[in-house]
Amino acid sequence: MSEKINWGIIGLGNIAAKFAADLQYSETSQLYGVASRNLNKAKKFSTKCNAQKYYGSYKALANDPEIDIIYVATPHVFHFENTMMCLKQNKAVLCEKPMGMNAKEVRLMIEEARSRNLFLMEGLWTRFIPATEKLIELLAQNVIGQVISIQADFGFKGDSNPENRVLNKNLGGGSLLDIGIYPIYLSLLVLGIPTNITATAQLTETGVDRFCAMEFHYENGAKADLKSTIVADTPTEAFINGTTGTLKLHRRFHHTEKITHTHNDEDTILDIKYKGNGYIHEIEEVNSCFFNRNIESSKLPLQMTLDLSVVMDTIKDKIGLKYDSQRTPFLNK
């Protein structure tokens, strides 16, 4: 390994561009290579984002011995095969959320990474946003007492073209996988795994969920009321209610820069900025783990990713959301 960690990116969409821009803030790593199935696209991306190399195939990037860590930013349905390919080339991987289409895929990726002693993490940037770190600190300080309920929503009006990524079932479309994962993760982060889950949804003509409403119930009586939609703009806020106060995560809560703490009818507003596009905090966590030879993050352990995928599988079953599993036909063997 060189003095700096050499990152590679496969899948060169909008998120990859923001991620690549934030790599410029890192003092310990650099963007070494980018890959697309379209060589011209890879070349243009590398020029714009100051990558040293570009490749016309994902495997070519994974085969480059100079690459240390690969960020997988392809559509959801390709995360499993792309991540497994990288791991089999003995590369550390940061895979954009959701890490897998189901818990079976996630388990196989974790097993592969551990068998090779390789770093693997889900790209759930929310965990590393400074305001999220502050939220965890405030909850540990018991500033709102015992948490009794959570309300969180995430909604935007997406492209109505059925071939668009968010509506295309073959690309893992739907609100649950794309954005519903954020309120679900917040609930798991704050309250843990629920004892009971109820969920309802509206499905599109393409067979994905346009709206999903979920309720998580906990053994201590706590409850989480969570919603996601790709057909309407919603407040995209979160409220964590406790016995002695409330914490509000302002829009958009999954990468918020403002928390309001309400106690005895008095509000304390905390402004907590993140750097760049917000991905640098996730990047530095991966860099730290890599330098310290940790094969998973203590802040976002692989068990959390697995728990998250199991909960999402439960929700999919309850709302009748099914995706084609032909991409990984050996999962049931």
mmCIF file of C-alpha atoms in Angstrom:
data_model
loop_
_atom_site.group_PDB
_atom_site.id
_atom_site.type_symbol
_atom_site.label_atom_id
_atom_site.label_comp_id
_atom_site.label_asym_id
_atom_site.label_seq_id
_atom_site.Cartn_x
_atom_site.Cartn_y
_atom_site.Cartn_z
ATOM 1 C CA MET A 1 0.000 0.000 0.000
ATOM 2 C CA SER A 2 1.215 3.507 -0.793
ATOM 3 C CA GLU A 3 1.416 6.283 1.795
ATOM 4 C CA LYS A 4 -2.150 7.186 0.906
ATOM 5 C CA ILE A 5 -5.050 4.794 0.573
ATOM 6 C CA ASN A 6 -5.987 4.349 -3.060
ATOM 7 C CA TRP A 7 -9.739 4.331 -3.601
ATOM 8 C CA GLY A 8 -11.541 2.950 -6.610
ATOM 9 C CA ILE A 9 -15.163 3.614 -7.560
ATOM 10 C CA ILE A 10 -17.409 1.385 -9.663
ATOM 11 C CA GLY A 11 -20.749 2.757 -10.831
ATOM 12 C CA LEU A 12 -20.400 6.410 -11.791
ATOM 13 C CA GLY A 13 -23.769 8.012 -11.042
ATOM 14 C CA ASN A 14 -24.709 11.078 -9.005
ATOM 15 C CA ILE A 15 -23.804 9.648 -5.607
ATOM 16 C CA ALA A 16 -20.432 8.495 -6.894
ATOM 17 C CA ALA A 17 -19.731 12.044 -8.117
ATOM 18 C CA LYS A 18 -20.514 13.506 -4.677
ATOM 19 C CA PHE A 19 -18.434 10.812 -3.007
ATOM 20 C CA ALA A 20 -15.513 11.469 -5.353
ATOM 21 C CA ALA A 21 -15.710 15.196 -4.650
ATOM 22 C CA ASP A 22 -15.505 14.540 -0.910
ATOM 23 C CA LEU A 23 -12.434 12.334 -1.342
ATOM 24 C CA GLN A 24 -10.621 15.588 -2.153
ATOM 25 C CA TYR A 25 -10.975 16.555 1.537
ATOM 26 C CA SER A 26 -9.162 13.460 2.753
ATOM 27 C CA GLU A 27 -5.537 13.809 3.790
ATOM 28 C CA THR A 28 -5.070 10.058 4.093
ATOM 29 C CA SER A 29 -6.521 8.827 0.805
ATOM 30 C CA GLN A 30 -7.009 9.673 -2.851
ATOM 31 C CA LEU A 31 -9.182 8.684 -5.789
ATOM 32 C CA TYR A 32 -6.975 6.377 -7.795
ATOM 33 C CA GLY A 33 -9.351 4.793 -10.302
ATOM 34 C CA VAL A 34 -12.935 4.806 -11.567
ATOM 35 C CA ALA A 35 -14.761 2.242 -13.669
ATOM 36 C CA SER A 36 -17.805 2.155 -15.894
ATOM 37 C CA ARG A 37 -19.008 -0.295 -18.512
ATOM 38 C CA ASN A 38 -18.807 2.743 -20.794
ATOM 39 C CA LEU A 39 -15.126 3.626 -21.204
ATOM 40 C CA ASN A 40 -15.863 7.148 -22.411
ATOM 41 C CA LYS A 41 -18.005 7.798 -19.322
ATOM 42 C CA ALA A 42 -15.201 6.532 -17.095
ATOM 43 C CA LYS A 43 -12.716 8.810 -18.867
ATOM 44 C CA LYS A 44 -14.933 11.886 -18.439
ATOM 45 C CA PHE A 45 -15.580 11.064 -14.778
ATOM 46 C CA SER A 46 -11.861 10.579 -14.082
ATOM 47 C CA THR A 47 -11.044 13.953 -15.638
ATOM 48 C CA LYS A 48 -13.738 15.750 -13.675
ATOM 49 C CA CYS A 49 -12.886 14.074 -10.363
ATOM 50 C CA ASN A 50 -9.087 13.926 -10.703
ATOM 51 C CA ALA A 51 -8.777 10.145 -10.742
ATOM 52 C CA GLN A 52 -5.428 8.794 -11.839
ATOM 53 C CA LYS A 53 -6.874 5.923 -13.884
ATOM 54 C CA TYR A 54 -10.095 4.889 -15.560
ATOM 55 C CA TYR A 55 -11.339 1.500 -16.697
ATOM 56 C CA GLY A 56 -13.961 0.155 -19.086
ATOM 57 C CA SER A 57 -14.930 -2.732 -16.808
ATOM 58 C CA TYR A 58 -15.429 -3.210 -13.076
ATOM 59 C CA LYS A 59 -13.180 -6.258 -12.993
ATOM 60 C CA ALA A 60 -10.311 -4.339 -14.582
ATOM 61 C CA LEU A 61 -10.421 -1.895 -11.687
ATOM 62 C CA ALA A 62 -10.682 -4.685 -9.113
ATOM 63 C CA ASN A 63 -7.683 -6.414 -10.690
ATOM 64 C CA ASP A 64 -5.442 -3.353 -10.353
ATOM 65 C CA PRO A 65 -2.967 -4.121 -7.542
ATOM 66 C CA GLU A 66 -2.678 -0.413 -6.692
ATOM 67 C CA ILE A 67 -6.333 -0.186 -5.594
ATOM 68 C CA ASP A 68 -6.831 -0.625 -1.828
ATOM 69 C CA ILE A 69 -10.549 0.010 -1.280
ATOM 70 C CA ILE A 70 -13.462 -0.033 -3.711
ATOM 71 C CA TYR A 71 -16.645 1.988 -3.328
ATOM 72 C CA VAL A 72 -19.520 0.118 -4.972
ATOM 73 C CA ALA A 73 -22.057 2.691 -6.189
ATOM 74 C CA THR A 74 -23.982 0.666 -8.758
ATOM 75 C CA PRO A 75 -27.797 0.188 -8.619
ATOM 76 C CA HIS A 76 -29.130 -1.881 -5.706
ATOM 77 C CA VAL A 77 -29.587 -5.143 -7.597
ATOM 78 C CA PHE A 78 -25.912 -5.244 -8.575
ATOM 79 C CA HIS A 79 -24.465 -4.656 -5.104
ATOM 80 C CA PHE A 80 -24.133 -8.344 -4.315
ATOM 81 C CA GLU A 81 -22.359 -9.455 -7.476
ATOM 82 C CA ASN A 82 -20.159 -6.355 -7.626
ATOM 83 C CA THR A 83 -19.147 -6.605 -3.965
ATOM 84 C CA MET A 84 -18.486 -10.325 -4.182
ATOM 85 C CA MET A 85 -16.352 -9.789 -7.283
ATOM 86 C CA CYS A 86 -14.284 -7.173 -5.461
ATOM 87 C CA LEU A 87 -13.892 -9.327 -2.363
ATOM 88 C CA LYS A 88 -12.779 -12.274 -4.475
ATOM 89 C CA GLN A 89 -10.081 -9.990 -5.878
ATOM 90 C CA ASN A 90 -9.028 -9.394 -2.244
ATOM 91 C CA LYS A 91 -10.195 -5.799 -2.165
ATOM 92 C CA ALA A 92 -11.710 -4.021 0.823
ATOM 93 C CA VAL A 93 -15.221 -2.774 0.018
ATOM 94 C CA LEU A 94 -17.527 0.059 0.982
ATOM 95 C CA CYS A 95 -20.866 -0.857 -0.618
ATOM 96 C CA GLU A 96 -23.578 1.764 -0.981
ATOM 97 C CA LYS A 97 -26.809 1.042 0.894
ATOM 98 C CA PRO A 98 -28.671 -1.241 0.865
ATOM 99 C CA MET A 99 -25.706 -3.601 0.892
ATOM 100 C CA GLY A 100 -27.834 -6.450 -0.404
ATOM 101 C CA MET A 101 -31.302 -7.023 -1.832
ATOM 102 C CA ASN A 102 -32.030 -9.373 1.058
ATOM 103 C CA ALA A 103 -30.475 -10.831 4.191
ATOM 104 C CA LYS A 104 -29.199 -13.908 2.359
ATOM 105 C CA GLU A 105 -27.042 -11.744 0.110
ATOM 106 C CA VAL A 106 -25.787 -9.759 3.095
ATOM 107 C CA ARG A 107 -24.836 -12.913 4.988
ATOM 108 C CA LEU A 108 -22.871 -14.254 2.016
ATOM 109 C CA MET A 109 -20.978 -10.988 1.599
ATOM 110 C CA ILE A 110 -20.115 -10.908 5.295
ATOM 111 C CA GLU A 111 -18.958 -14.527 5.201
ATOM 112 C CA GLU A 112 -16.794 -13.849 2.144
ATOM 113 C CA ALA A 113 -15.190 -10.767 3.693
ATOM 114 C CA ARG A 114 -14.482 -12.485 6.992
ATOM 115 C CA SER A 115 -13.059 -15.593 5.321
ATOM 116 C CA ARG A 116 -10.561 -13.352 3.517
ATOM 117 C CA ASN A 117 -9.940 -11.035 6.489
ATOM 118 C CA LEU A 118 -11.091 -8.069 4.395
ATOM 119 C CA PHE A 119 -12.789 -4.848 5.429
ATOM 120 C CA LEU A 120 -16.458 -4.557 4.456
ATOM 121 C CA MET A 121 -19.007 -1.878 5.364
ATOM 122 C CA GLU A 122 -22.375 -0.693 4.169
ATOM 123 C CA GLY A 123 -22.333 2.877 2.841
ATOM 124 C CA LEU A 124 -24.900 4.228 5.281
ATOM 125 C CA TRP A 125 -23.447 7.720 5.568
ATOM 126 C CA THR A 126 -26.067 8.781 8.133
ATOM 127 C CA ARG A 127 -24.151 7.049 10.930
ATOM 128 C CA PHE A 128 -21.083 9.247 10.409
ATOM 129 C CA ILE A 129 -22.744 12.627 9.918
ATOM 130 C CA PRO A 130 -21.637 14.886 12.833
ATOM 131 C CA ALA A 131 -25.244 15.548 13.889
ATOM 132 C CA THR A 132 -25.830 11.792 14.189
ATOM 133 C CA GLU A 133 -22.744 11.542 16.385
ATOM 134 C CA LYS A 134 -24.206 14.363 18.509
ATOM 135 C CA LEU A 135 -27.568 12.589 18.680
ATOM 136 C CA ILE A 136 -25.912 9.462 20.043
ATOM 137 C CA GLU A 137 -24.061 11.588 22.589
ATOM 138 C CA LEU A 138 -27.259 13.336 23.721
ATOM 139 C CA LEU A 139 -29.120 10.045 24.103
ATOM 140 C CA ALA A 140 -26.232 8.621 26.134
ATOM 141 C CA GLN A 141 -26.478 11.696 28.381
ATOM 142 C CA ASN A 142 -30.173 10.880 28.917
ATOM 143 C CA VAL A 143 -31.224 14.417 27.996
ATOM 144 C CA ILE A 144 -34.768 13.315 27.066
ATOM 145 C CA GLY A 145 -35.115 10.466 29.542
ATOM 146 C CA GLN A 146 -36.388 7.120 28.334
ATOM 147 C CA VAL A 147 -37.265 7.098 24.634
ATOM 148 C CA ILE A 148 -40.956 6.292 24.208
ATOM 149 C CA SER A 149 -41.549 6.961 20.521
ATOM 150 C CA ILE A 150 -39.983 7.919 17.199
ATOM 151 C CA GLN A 151 -41.609 9.528 14.175
ATOM 152 C CA ALA A 152 -39.621 9.742 10.965
ATOM 153 C CA ASP A 153 -40.550 10.236 7.322
ATOM 154 C CA PHE A 154 -38.690 10.440 4.034
ATOM 155 C CA GLY A 155 -40.454 11.387 0.828
ATOM 156 C CA PHE A 156 -39.692 12.984 -2.511
ATOM 157 C CA LYS A 157 -41.500 13.226 -5.810
ATOM 158 C CA GLY A 158 -39.542 11.047 -8.184
ATOM 159 C CA ASP A 159 -39.544 10.705 -11.951
ATOM 160 C CA SER A 160 -42.823 9.127 -13.111
ATOM 161 C CA ASN A 161 -41.106 7.285 -15.972
ATOM 162 C CA PRO A 162 -41.535 3.555 -15.175
ATOM 163 C CA GLU A 163 -38.027 2.909 -16.514
ATOM 164 C CA ASN A 164 -36.548 5.348 -14.001
ATOM 165 C CA ARG A 165 -34.392 3.748 -11.313
ATOM 166 C CA VAL A 166 -36.796 4.448 -8.436
ATOM 167 C CA LEU A 167 -39.719 2.771 -10.225
ATOM 168 C CA ASN A 168 -37.839 0.040 -12.065
ATOM 169 C CA LYS A 169 -38.211 -3.256 -10.249
ATOM 170 C CA ASN A 170 -35.308 -4.773 -12.173
ATOM 171 C CA LEU A 171 -33.047 -2.109 -10.647
ATOM 172 C CA GLY A 172 -34.352 -2.586 -7.096
ATOM 173 C CA GLY A 173 -36.710 0.408 -7.221
ATOM 174 C CA GLY A 174 -39.303 1.465 -4.668
ATOM 175 C CA SER A 175 -39.329 3.724 -1.632
ATOM 176 C CA LEU A 176 -38.426 1.064 0.941
ATOM 177 C CA LEU A 177 -34.989 0.159 -0.389
ATOM 178 C CA ASP A 178 -34.139 3.625 -1.649
ATOM 179 C CA ILE A 179 -35.161 5.866 1.247
ATOM 180 C CA GLY A 180 -37.257 3.852 3.706
ATOM 181 C CA ILE A 181 -33.985 2.398 4.912
ATOM 182 C CA TYR A 182 -33.161 5.725 6.621
ATOM 183 C CA PRO A 183 -36.082 5.947 9.087
ATOM 184 C CA ILE A 184 -35.713 2.203 9.703
ATOM 185 C CA TYR A 185 -32.023 2.616 10.487
ATOM 186 C CA LEU A 186 -32.730 5.523 12.834
ATOM 187 C CA SER A 187 -35.182 3.378 14.772
ATOM 188 C CA LEU A 188 -32.690 0.510 15.045
ATOM 189 C CA LEU A 189 -29.944 2.922 16.096
ATOM 190 C CA VAL A 190 -32.064 4.438 18.867
ATOM 191 C CA LEU A 191 -34.319 1.599 20.011
ATOM 192 C CA GLY A 192 -32.794 -1.585 18.634
ATOM 193 C CA ILE A 193 -34.622 -4.481 16.970
ATOM 194 C CA PRO A 194 -38.418 -4.312 17.378
ATOM 195 C CA THR A 195 -40.412 -7.192 18.805
ATOM 196 C CA ASN A 196 -43.259 -6.644 16.364
ATOM 197 C CA ILE A 197 -43.547 -4.970 12.953
ATOM 198 C CA THR A 198 -46.647 -3.914 11.048
ATOM 199 C CA ALA A 199 -46.504 -2.406 7.572
ATOM 200 C CA THR A 200 -48.777 -1.339 4.739
ATOM 201 C CA ALA A 201 -47.920 -0.033 1.281
ATOM 202 C CA GLN A 202 -49.200 1.153 -2.062
ATOM 203 C CA LEU A 203 -47.574 -0.598 -5.010
ATOM 204 C CA THR A 204 -46.991 0.877 -8.456
ATOM 205 C CA GLU A 205 -47.861 -0.743 -11.770
ATOM 206 C CA THR A 206 -44.207 -1.755 -11.971
ATOM 207 C CA GLY A 207 -44.586 -3.732 -8.739
ATOM 208 C CA VAL A 208 -42.551 -1.586 -6.343
ATOM 209 C CA ASP A 209 -43.784 0.391 -3.334
ATOM 210 C CA ARG A 210 -44.681 4.024 -3.984
ATOM 211 C CA PHE A 211 -45.551 4.538 -0.312
ATOM 212 C CA CYS A 212 -44.759 2.481 2.757
ATOM 213 C CA ALA A 213 -45.979 2.996 6.329
ATOM 214 C CA MET A 214 -44.349 1.015 9.118
ATOM 215 C CA GLU A 215 -44.889 0.653 12.846
ATOM 216 C CA PHE A 216 -42.264 -0.880 15.096
ATOM 217 C CA HIS A 217 -43.281 -2.022 18.567
ATOM 218 C CA TYR A 218 -40.825 -2.689 21.369
ATOM 219 C CA GLU A 219 -40.926 -4.856 24.462
ATOM 220 C CA ASN A 220 -40.736 -1.821 26.772
ATOM 221 C CA GLY A 221 -43.792 -0.241 25.102
ATOM 222 C CA ALA A 222 -41.875 2.133 22.838
ATOM 223 C CA LYS A 223 -43.086 2.626 19.280
ATOM 224 C CA ALA A 224 -41.664 3.905 15.988
ATOM 225 C CA ASP A 225 -43.933 5.382 13.304
ATOM 226 C CA LEU A 226 -42.033 5.424 10.009
ATOM 227 C CA LYS A 227 -42.965 6.389 6.446
ATOM 228 C CA SER A 228 -41.361 6.570 3.004
ATOM 229 C CA THR A 229 -42.652 7.607 -0.410
ATOM 230 C CA ILE A 230 -41.349 8.357 -3.898
ATOM 231 C CA VAL A 231 -44.466 10.197 -5.095
ATOM 232 C CA ALA A 232 -44.650 13.182 -2.713
ATOM 233 C CA ASP A 233 -42.350 15.652 -1.011
ATOM 234 C CA THR A 234 -42.667 15.211 2.753
ATOM 235 C CA PRO A 235 -41.061 17.072 5.690
ATOM 236 C CA THR A 236 -38.328 14.406 5.967
ATOM 237 C CA GLU A 237 -37.872 15.108 9.656
ATOM 238 C CA ALA A 238 -37.479 12.886 12.688
ATOM 239 C CA PHE A 239 -38.719 13.281 16.258
ATOM 240 C CA ILE A 240 -37.364 11.237 19.136
ATOM 241 C CA ASN A 241 -39.702 11.631 22.088
ATOM 242 C CA GLY A 242 -38.636 10.824 25.625
ATOM 243 C CA THR A 243 -40.134 11.008 29.078
ATOM 244 C CA THR A 244 -38.460 14.368 29.769
ATOM 245 C CA GLY A 245 -38.072 15.958 26.344
ATOM 246 C CA THR A 246 -37.830 15.669 22.568
ATOM 247 C CA LEU A 247 -35.072 15.741 19.988
ATOM 248 C CA LYS A 248 -35.994 16.915 16.508
ATOM 249 C CA LEU A 249 -33.723 16.128 13.563
ATOM 250 C CA HIS A 250 -34.463 18.776 10.954
ATOM 251 C CA ARG A 251 -34.840 18.255 7.200
ATOM 252 C CA ARG A 252 -33.351 16.122 5.850
ATOM 253 C CA PHE A 253 -32.906 14.151 9.004
ATOM 254 C CA HIS A 254 -30.598 11.487 7.547
ATOM 255 C CA HIS A 255 -27.884 14.107 7.016
ATOM 256 C CA THR A 256 -29.211 16.919 9.144
ATOM 257 C CA GLU A 257 -27.193 19.909 10.301
ATOM 258 C CA LYS A 258 -29.660 20.986 12.986
ATOM 259 C CA ILE A 259 -31.071 19.342 16.111
ATOM 260 C CA THR A 260 -33.646 20.969 18.370
ATOM 261 C CA HIS A 261 -33.756 19.778 21.975
ATOM 262 C CA THR A 262 -37.075 20.608 23.657
ATOM 263 C CA HIS A 263 -37.237 20.429 27.452
ATOM 264 C CA ASN A 264 -39.838 22.062 29.714
ATOM 265 C CA ASP A 265 -41.249 23.928 26.694
ATOM 266 C CA GLU A 266 -37.852 25.515 26.004
ATOM 267 C CA ASP A 267 -35.976 24.885 22.770
ATOM 268 C CA THR A 268 -32.227 24.593 22.432
ATOM 269 C CA ILE A 269 -31.095 24.608 18.811
ATOM 270 C CA LEU A 270 -27.844 22.903 17.912
ATOM 271 C CA ASP A 271 -26.248 23.735 14.552
ATOM 272 C CA ILE A 272 -23.865 20.957 13.591
ATOM 273 C CA LYS A 273 -22.347 21.303 10.145
ATOM 274 C CA TYR A 274 -20.862 18.554 8.081
ATOM 275 C CA LYS A 275 -18.001 18.894 5.649
ATOM 276 C CA GLY A 276 -18.370 18.880 1.866
ATOM 277 C CA ASN A 277 -21.269 16.750 0.679
ATOM 278 C CA GLY A 278 -21.235 14.786 3.930
ATOM 279 C CA TYR A 279 -19.522 11.661 2.604
ATOM 280 C CA ILE A 280 -16.086 12.621 3.899
ATOM 281 C CA HIS A 281 -17.048 11.516 7.423
ATOM 282 C CA GLU A 282 -17.892 8.036 6.142
ATOM 283 C CA ILE A 283 -14.692 8.004 4.089
ATOM 284 C CA GLU A 284 -12.523 8.868 7.081
ATOM 285 C CA GLU A 285 -14.126 6.111 9.148
ATOM 286 C CA VAL A 286 -13.233 3.590 6.437
ATOM 287 C CA ASN A 287 -9.706 5.010 6.170
ATOM 288 C CA SER A 288 -9.246 4.742 9.936
ATOM 289 C CA CYS A 289 -10.434 1.135 9.957
ATOM 290 C CA PHE A 290 -8.155 0.294 7.042
ATOM 291 C CA PHE A 291 -5.042 1.842 8.607
ATOM 292 C CA ASN A 292 -5.798 0.088 11.917
ATOM 293 C CA ARG A 293 -6.418 -3.231 10.131
ATOM 294 C CA ASN A 294 -10.002 -3.466 11.385
ATOM 295 C CA ILE A 295 -12.183 -5.523 9.072
ATOM 296 C CA GLU A 296 -15.369 -3.782 10.201
ATOM 297 C CA SER A 297 -16.419 -0.503 11.746
ATOM 298 C CA SER A 298 -17.363 -0.396 15.421
ATOM 299 C CA LYS A 299 -19.732 2.467 14.582
ATOM 300 C CA LEU A 300 -21.516 0.559 11.831
ATOM 301 C CA PRO A 301 -20.777 -3.115 12.503
ATOM 302 C CA LEU A 302 -21.765 -5.791 10.030
ATOM 303 C CA GLN A 303 -24.296 -7.142 12.534
ATOM 304 C CA MET A 304 -26.196 -3.858 12.251
ATOM 305 C CA THR A 305 -26.240 -4.191 8.465
ATOM 306 C CA LEU A 306 -27.518 -7.757 8.801
ATOM 307 C CA ASP A 307 -30.174 -6.722 11.351
ATOM 308 C CA LEU A 308 -31.263 -3.927 9.029
ATOM 309 C CA SER A 309 -31.614 -6.314 6.088
ATOM 310 C CA VAL A 310 -33.603 -8.819 8.173
ATOM 311 C CA VAL A 311 -36.022 -6.093 9.279
ATOM 312 C CA MET A 312 -36.418 -4.905 5.692
ATOM 313 C CA ASP A 313 -37.075 -8.487 4.548
ATOM 314 C CA THR A 314 -39.841 -8.688 7.153
ATOM 315 C CA ILE A 315 -41.390 -5.479 5.844
ATOM 316 C CA LYS A 316 -41.182 -6.695 2.242
ATOM 317 C CA ASP A 317 -43.030 -9.862 3.220
ATOM 318 C CA LYS A 318 -45.748 -7.893 4.991
ATOM 319 C CA ILE A 319 -46.391 -5.551 2.056
ATOM 320 C CA GLY A 320 -46.062 -8.193 -0.650
ATOM 321 C CA LEU A 321 -42.941 -6.685 -2.224
ATOM 322 C CA LYS A 322 -40.926 -9.264 -4.130
ATOM 323 C CA TYR A 323 -37.827 -8.834 -6.245
ATOM 324 C CA ASP A 324 -36.386 -11.183 -8.846
ATOM 325 C CA SER A 325 -33.725 -13.363 -7.222
ATOM 326 C CA GLN A 326 -32.402 -14.801 -10.481
ATOM 327 C CA ARG A 327 -29.230 -12.724 -10.179
ATOM 328 C CA THR A 328 -28.210 -14.908 -7.237
ATOM 329 C CA PRO A 329 -29.890 -18.277 -7.991
ATOM 330 C CA PHE A 330 -27.547 -20.175 -5.682
ATOM 331 C CA LEU A 331 -28.780 -18.392 -2.566
ATOM 332 C CA ASN A 332 -31.329 -21.114 -1.786
ATOM 333 C CA LYS A 333 -28.974 -24.016 -2.479
#
